[in-house]
Amino acid sequence: MKVTSDNLQQLDFAKQNDLLPAIVQHAHTGTVLMQGYMNPAALEQTLTTGLVTFYSRSKQRLWCKGESSGNTLKLVNVHSDCDADSLLIRALPAGPTCHLGTESCFSSEGFSEQPTLAQLMRVVQQRVANADSKSYTEQLLAAGTKRAAQKVGEEGVEVALAAATHDRDELLNESADLLYHLLVVLHSEKLDLSDVLEVLAQRRR
């Protein structure tokens, strides 16, 4: 169920010593950012302030994520599971969530915490940051937005042609190329995939 201040009493806090595990997920990309614990006061403060707040078992007090680092989590919504004894917090991070400086606390070698498109967007950004002249991405961006936009147009035509001729393999390959070049154009214009997802979210609302 969607959790609000009016139905907190339906949550089974008593089951786990007044604490519920709370998984935080990026509201736009779906990335799992972290896990914390909430007591009724922490959840109430989260819903009231719009900033994700936990009960810190080490500090033995309420702890607003980012209260010292500034890397807060802006609440989008809260849902409970079918047993009403765990929480899914959908939020928008202001900076890295993990104290190690990564987006997710679940980052580890050989594991990508990001969905494929979000991960690809990070790769595009890293190519620019590394200034690798051998990178196709860097060369494309160096040629300017107009060139990257031209590639989007070309790939869009290829997608349409593949679909029109029912060439499924080509349709998949050209669609992948189109998505990649679209991400490059977004980066060229100082935009991010999350900006597009926010537009989609606003349309749904």
mmCIF file of N, CA and C in Angstrom, residues 103-155:
data_model
loop_
_atom_site.group_PDB
_atom_site.id
_atom_site.type_symbol
_atom_site.label_atom_id
_atom_site.label_comp_id
_atom_site.label_asym_id
_atom_site.label_seq_id
_atom_site.Cartn_x
_atom_site.Cartn_y
_atom_site.Cartn_z
ATOM 1 N N GLU A 103 27.003 6.226 -6.044
ATOM 2 C CA GLU A 103 25.567 6.481 -6.083
ATOM 3 C C GLU A 103 24.807 5.532 -5.179
ATOM 4 N N SER A 104 25.252 4.277 -5.124
ATOM 5 C CA SER A 104 24.541 3.258 -4.360
ATOM 6 C C SER A 104 25.455 2.600 -3.345
ATOM 7 N N CYS A 105 24.894 2.231 -2.205
ATOM 8 C CA CYS A 105 25.656 1.492 -1.199
ATOM 9 C C CYS A 105 25.874 0.043 -1.617
ATOM 10 N N PHE A 106 25.197 -0.386 -2.693
ATOM 11 C CA PHE A 106 25.307 -1.768 -3.132
ATOM 12 C C PHE A 106 26.307 -1.946 -4.263
ATOM 13 N N SER A 107 27.090 -0.914 -4.556
ATOM 14 C CA SER A 107 28.099 -1.026 -5.604
ATOM 15 C C SER A 107 29.177 -2.015 -5.184
ATOM 16 N N SER A 108 29.615 -2.852 -6.114
ATOM 17 C CA SER A 108 30.726 -3.755 -5.846
ATOM 18 C C SER A 108 31.307 -4.202 -7.176
ATOM 19 N N GLU A 109 32.517 -4.772 -7.138
ATOM 20 C CA GLU A 109 33.185 -5.205 -8.358
ATOM 21 C C GLU A 109 32.350 -6.260 -9.076
ATOM 22 N N GLY A 110 32.185 -6.061 -10.360
ATOM 23 C CA GLY A 110 31.455 -7.036 -11.149
ATOM 24 C C GLY A 110 29.953 -6.895 -11.048
ATOM 25 N N PHE A 111 29.486 -5.853 -10.377
ATOM 26 C CA PHE A 111 28.042 -5.658 -10.229
ATOM 27 C C PHE A 111 27.689 -4.222 -10.559
ATOM 28 N N SER A 112 26.752 -4.050 -11.458
ATOM 29 C CA SER A 112 26.291 -2.711 -11.796
ATOM 30 C C SER A 112 25.007 -2.430 -11.056
ATOM 31 N N GLU A 113 24.991 -1.361 -10.275
ATOM 32 C CA GLU A 113 23.800 -1.021 -9.506
ATOM 33 C C GLU A 113 22.786 -0.260 -10.338
ATOM 34 N N GLN A 114 23.141 0.048 -11.570
ATOM 35 C CA GLN A 114 22.276 0.886 -12.389
ATOM 36 C C GLN A 114 21.625 0.104 -13.514
ATOM 37 N N PRO A 115 20.389 0.418 -13.854
ATOM 38 C CA PRO A 115 19.806 -0.162 -15.053
ATOM 39 C C PRO A 115 20.661 0.200 -16.269
ATOM 40 N N THR A 116 20.502 -0.548 -17.351
ATOM 41 C CA THR A 116 21.404 -0.442 -18.491
ATOM 42 C C THR A 116 21.511 0.966 -19.055
ATOM 43 N N LEU A 117 20.372 1.653 -19.252
ATOM 44 C CA LEU A 117 20.426 2.990 -19.843
ATOM 45 C C LEU A 117 21.127 3.976 -18.913
ATOM 46 N N ALA A 118 20.834 3.902 -17.624
ATOM 47 C CA ALA A 118 21.494 4.803 -16.677
ATOM 48 C C ALA A 118 22.984 4.522 -16.632
ATOM 49 N N GLN A 119 23.349 3.247 -16.698
ATOM 50 C CA GLN A 119 24.759 2.893 -16.715
ATOM 51 C C GLN A 119 25.434 3.426 -17.975
ATOM 52 N N LEU A 120 24.764 3.312 -19.111
ATOM 53 C CA LEU A 120 25.322 3.812 -20.365
ATOM 54 C C LEU A 120 25.508 5.324 -20.303
ATOM 55 N N MET A 121 24.578 6.028 -19.657
ATOM 56 C CA MET A 121 24.709 7.482 -19.514
ATOM 57 C C MET A 121 25.962 7.818 -18.705
ATOM 58 N N ARG A 122 26.222 7.012 -17.658
ATOM 59 C CA ARG A 122 27.427 7.250 -16.863
ATOM 60 C C ARG A 122 28.686 7.002 -17.696
ATOM 61 N N VAL A 123 28.644 6.001 -18.567
ATOM 62 C CA VAL A 123 29.793 5.707 -19.428
ATOM 63 C C VAL A 123 30.068 6.886 -20.353
ATOM 64 N N VAL A 124 29.008 7.455 -20.934
ATOM 65 C CA VAL A 124 29.166 8.628 -21.795
ATOM 66 C C VAL A 124 29.845 9.753 -21.022
ATOM 67 N N GLN A 125 29.403 9.991 -19.802
ATOM 68 C CA GLN A 125 29.972 11.059 -18.988
ATOM 69 C C GLN A 125 31.428 10.785 -18.644
ATOM 70 N N GLN A 126 31.739 9.515 -18.367
ATOM 71 C CA GLN A 126 33.105 9.149 -18.014
ATOM 72 C C GLN A 126 34.047 9.304 -19.195
ATOM 73 N N ARG A 127 33.571 9.009 -20.392
ATOM 74 C CA ARG A 127 34.408 9.162 -21.582
ATOM 75 C C ARG A 127 34.860 10.611 -21.737
ATOM 76 N N VAL A 128 33.935 11.524 -21.469
ATOM 77 C CA VAL A 128 34.260 12.949 -21.570
ATOM 78 C C VAL A 128 35.222 13.347 -20.459
ATOM 79 N N ALA A 129 34.969 12.867 -19.254
ATOM 80 C CA ALA A 129 35.820 13.222 -18.118
ATOM 81 C C ALA A 129 37.250 12.723 -18.316
ATOM 82 N N ASN A 130 37.388 11.561 -18.961
ATOM 83 C CA ASN A 130 38.717 10.987 -19.181
ATOM 84 C C ASN A 130 39.428 11.600 -20.389
ATOM 85 N N ALA A 131 38.680 12.342 -21.201
ATOM 86 C CA ALA A 131 39.241 13.020 -22.377
ATOM 87 C C ALA A 131 40.072 12.072 -23.233
ATOM 88 N N ASP A 132 39.498 10.912 -23.511
ATOM 89 C CA ASP A 132 40.186 9.916 -24.325
ATOM 90 C C ASP A 132 39.879 10.193 -25.796
ATOM 91 N N SER A 133 40.864 10.716 -26.531
ATOM 92 C CA SER A 133 40.648 11.111 -27.922
ATOM 93 C C SER A 133 40.349 9.919 -28.822
ATOM 94 N N LYS A 134 40.657 8.686 -28.342
ATOM 95 C CA LYS A 134 40.383 7.494 -29.129
ATOM 96 C C LYS A 134 38.939 7.028 -28.972
ATOM 97 N N SER A 135 38.233 7.606 -28.032
ATOM 98 C CA SER A 135 36.855 7.207 -27.779
ATOM 99 C C SER A 135 35.929 7.793 -28.843
ATOM 100 N N TYR A 136 35.062 6.963 -29.392
ATOM 101 C CA TYR A 136 34.086 7.442 -30.372
ATOM 102 C C TYR A 136 33.170 8.481 -29.743
ATOM 103 N N THR A 137 32.811 8.248 -28.482
ATOM 104 C CA THR A 137 31.940 9.186 -27.784
ATOM 105 C C THR A 137 32.586 10.557 -27.692
ATOM 106 N N GLU A 138 33.846 10.589 -27.307
ATOM 107 C CA GLU A 138 34.563 11.858 -27.177
ATOM 108 C C GLU A 138 34.699 12.546 -28.535
ATOM 109 N N GLN A 139 34.985 11.787 -29.568
ATOM 110 C CA GLN A 139 35.105 12.363 -30.910
ATOM 111 C C GLN A 139 33.770 12.939 -31.380
ATOM 112 N N LEU A 140 32.700 12.229 -31.070
ATOM 113 C CA LEU A 140 31.372 12.691 -31.476
ATOM 114 C C LEU A 140 31.007 13.988 -30.764
ATOM 115 N N LEU A 141 31.297 14.054 -29.476
ATOM 116 C CA LEU A 141 30.996 15.262 -28.711
ATOM 117 C C LEU A 141 31.884 16.423 -29.137
ATOM 118 N N ALA A 142 33.128 16.105 -29.489
ATOM 119 C CA ALA A 142 34.053 17.153 -29.928
ATOM 120 C C ALA A 142 33.576 17.783 -31.234
ATOM 121 N N ALA A 143 32.836 17.015 -32.031
ATOM 122 C CA ALA A 143 32.322 17.533 -33.304
ATOM 123 C C ALA A 143 31.134 18.458 -33.103
ATOM 124 N N GLY A 144 30.576 18.468 -31.885
ATOM 125 C CA GLY A 144 29.484 19.389 -31.578
ATOM 126 C C GLY A 144 28.119 18.728 -31.580
ATOM 127 N N THR A 145 27.164 19.427 -30.973
ATOM 128 C CA THR A 145 25.807 18.900 -30.848
ATOM 129 C C THR A 145 25.183 18.608 -32.213
ATOM 130 N N LYS A 146 25.464 19.451 -33.183
ATOM 131 C CA LYS A 146 24.846 19.271 -34.510
ATOM 132 C C LYS A 146 25.186 17.903 -35.087
ATOM 133 N N ARG A 147 26.448 17.462 -34.938
ATOM 134 C CA ARG A 147 26.853 16.164 -35.473
ATOM 135 C C ARG A 147 26.168 15.026 -34.716
ATOM 136 N N ALA A 148 26.124 15.150 -33.398
ATOM 137 C CA ALA A 148 25.461 14.114 -32.592
ATOM 138 C C ALA A 148 23.974 14.049 -32.923
ATOM 139 N N ALA A 149 23.369 15.216 -33.120
ATOM 140 C CA ALA A 149 21.951 15.266 -33.476
ATOM 141 C C ALA A 149 21.710 14.640 -34.846
ATOM 142 N N GLN A 150 22.662 14.860 -35.761
ATOM 143 C CA GLN A 150 22.557 14.263 -37.086
ATOM 144 C C GLN A 150 22.554 12.738 -36.985
ATOM 145 N N LYS A 151 23.392 12.198 -36.086
ATOM 146 C CA LYS A 151 23.454 10.757 -35.909
ATOM 147 C C LYS A 151 22.131 10.223 -35.339
ATOM 148 N N VAL A 152 21.501 10.995 -34.468
ATOM 149 C CA VAL A 152 20.197 10.588 -33.947
ATOM 150 C C VAL A 152 19.193 10.482 -35.094
ATOM 151 N N GLY A 153 19.220 11.465 -35.976
ATOM 152 C CA GLY A 153 18.331 11.443 -37.132
ATOM 153 C C GLY A 153 18.589 10.244 -38.025
ATOM 154 N N GLU A 154 19.883 9.970 -38.277
ATOM 155 C CA GLU A 154 20.236 8.842 -39.139
ATOM 156 C C GLU A 154 19.784 7.517 -38.532
ATOM 157 N N GLU A 155 20.039 7.370 -37.234
ATOM 158 C CA GLU A 155 19.670 6.119 -36.578
ATOM 159 C C GLU A 155 18.149 5.975 -36.486
#
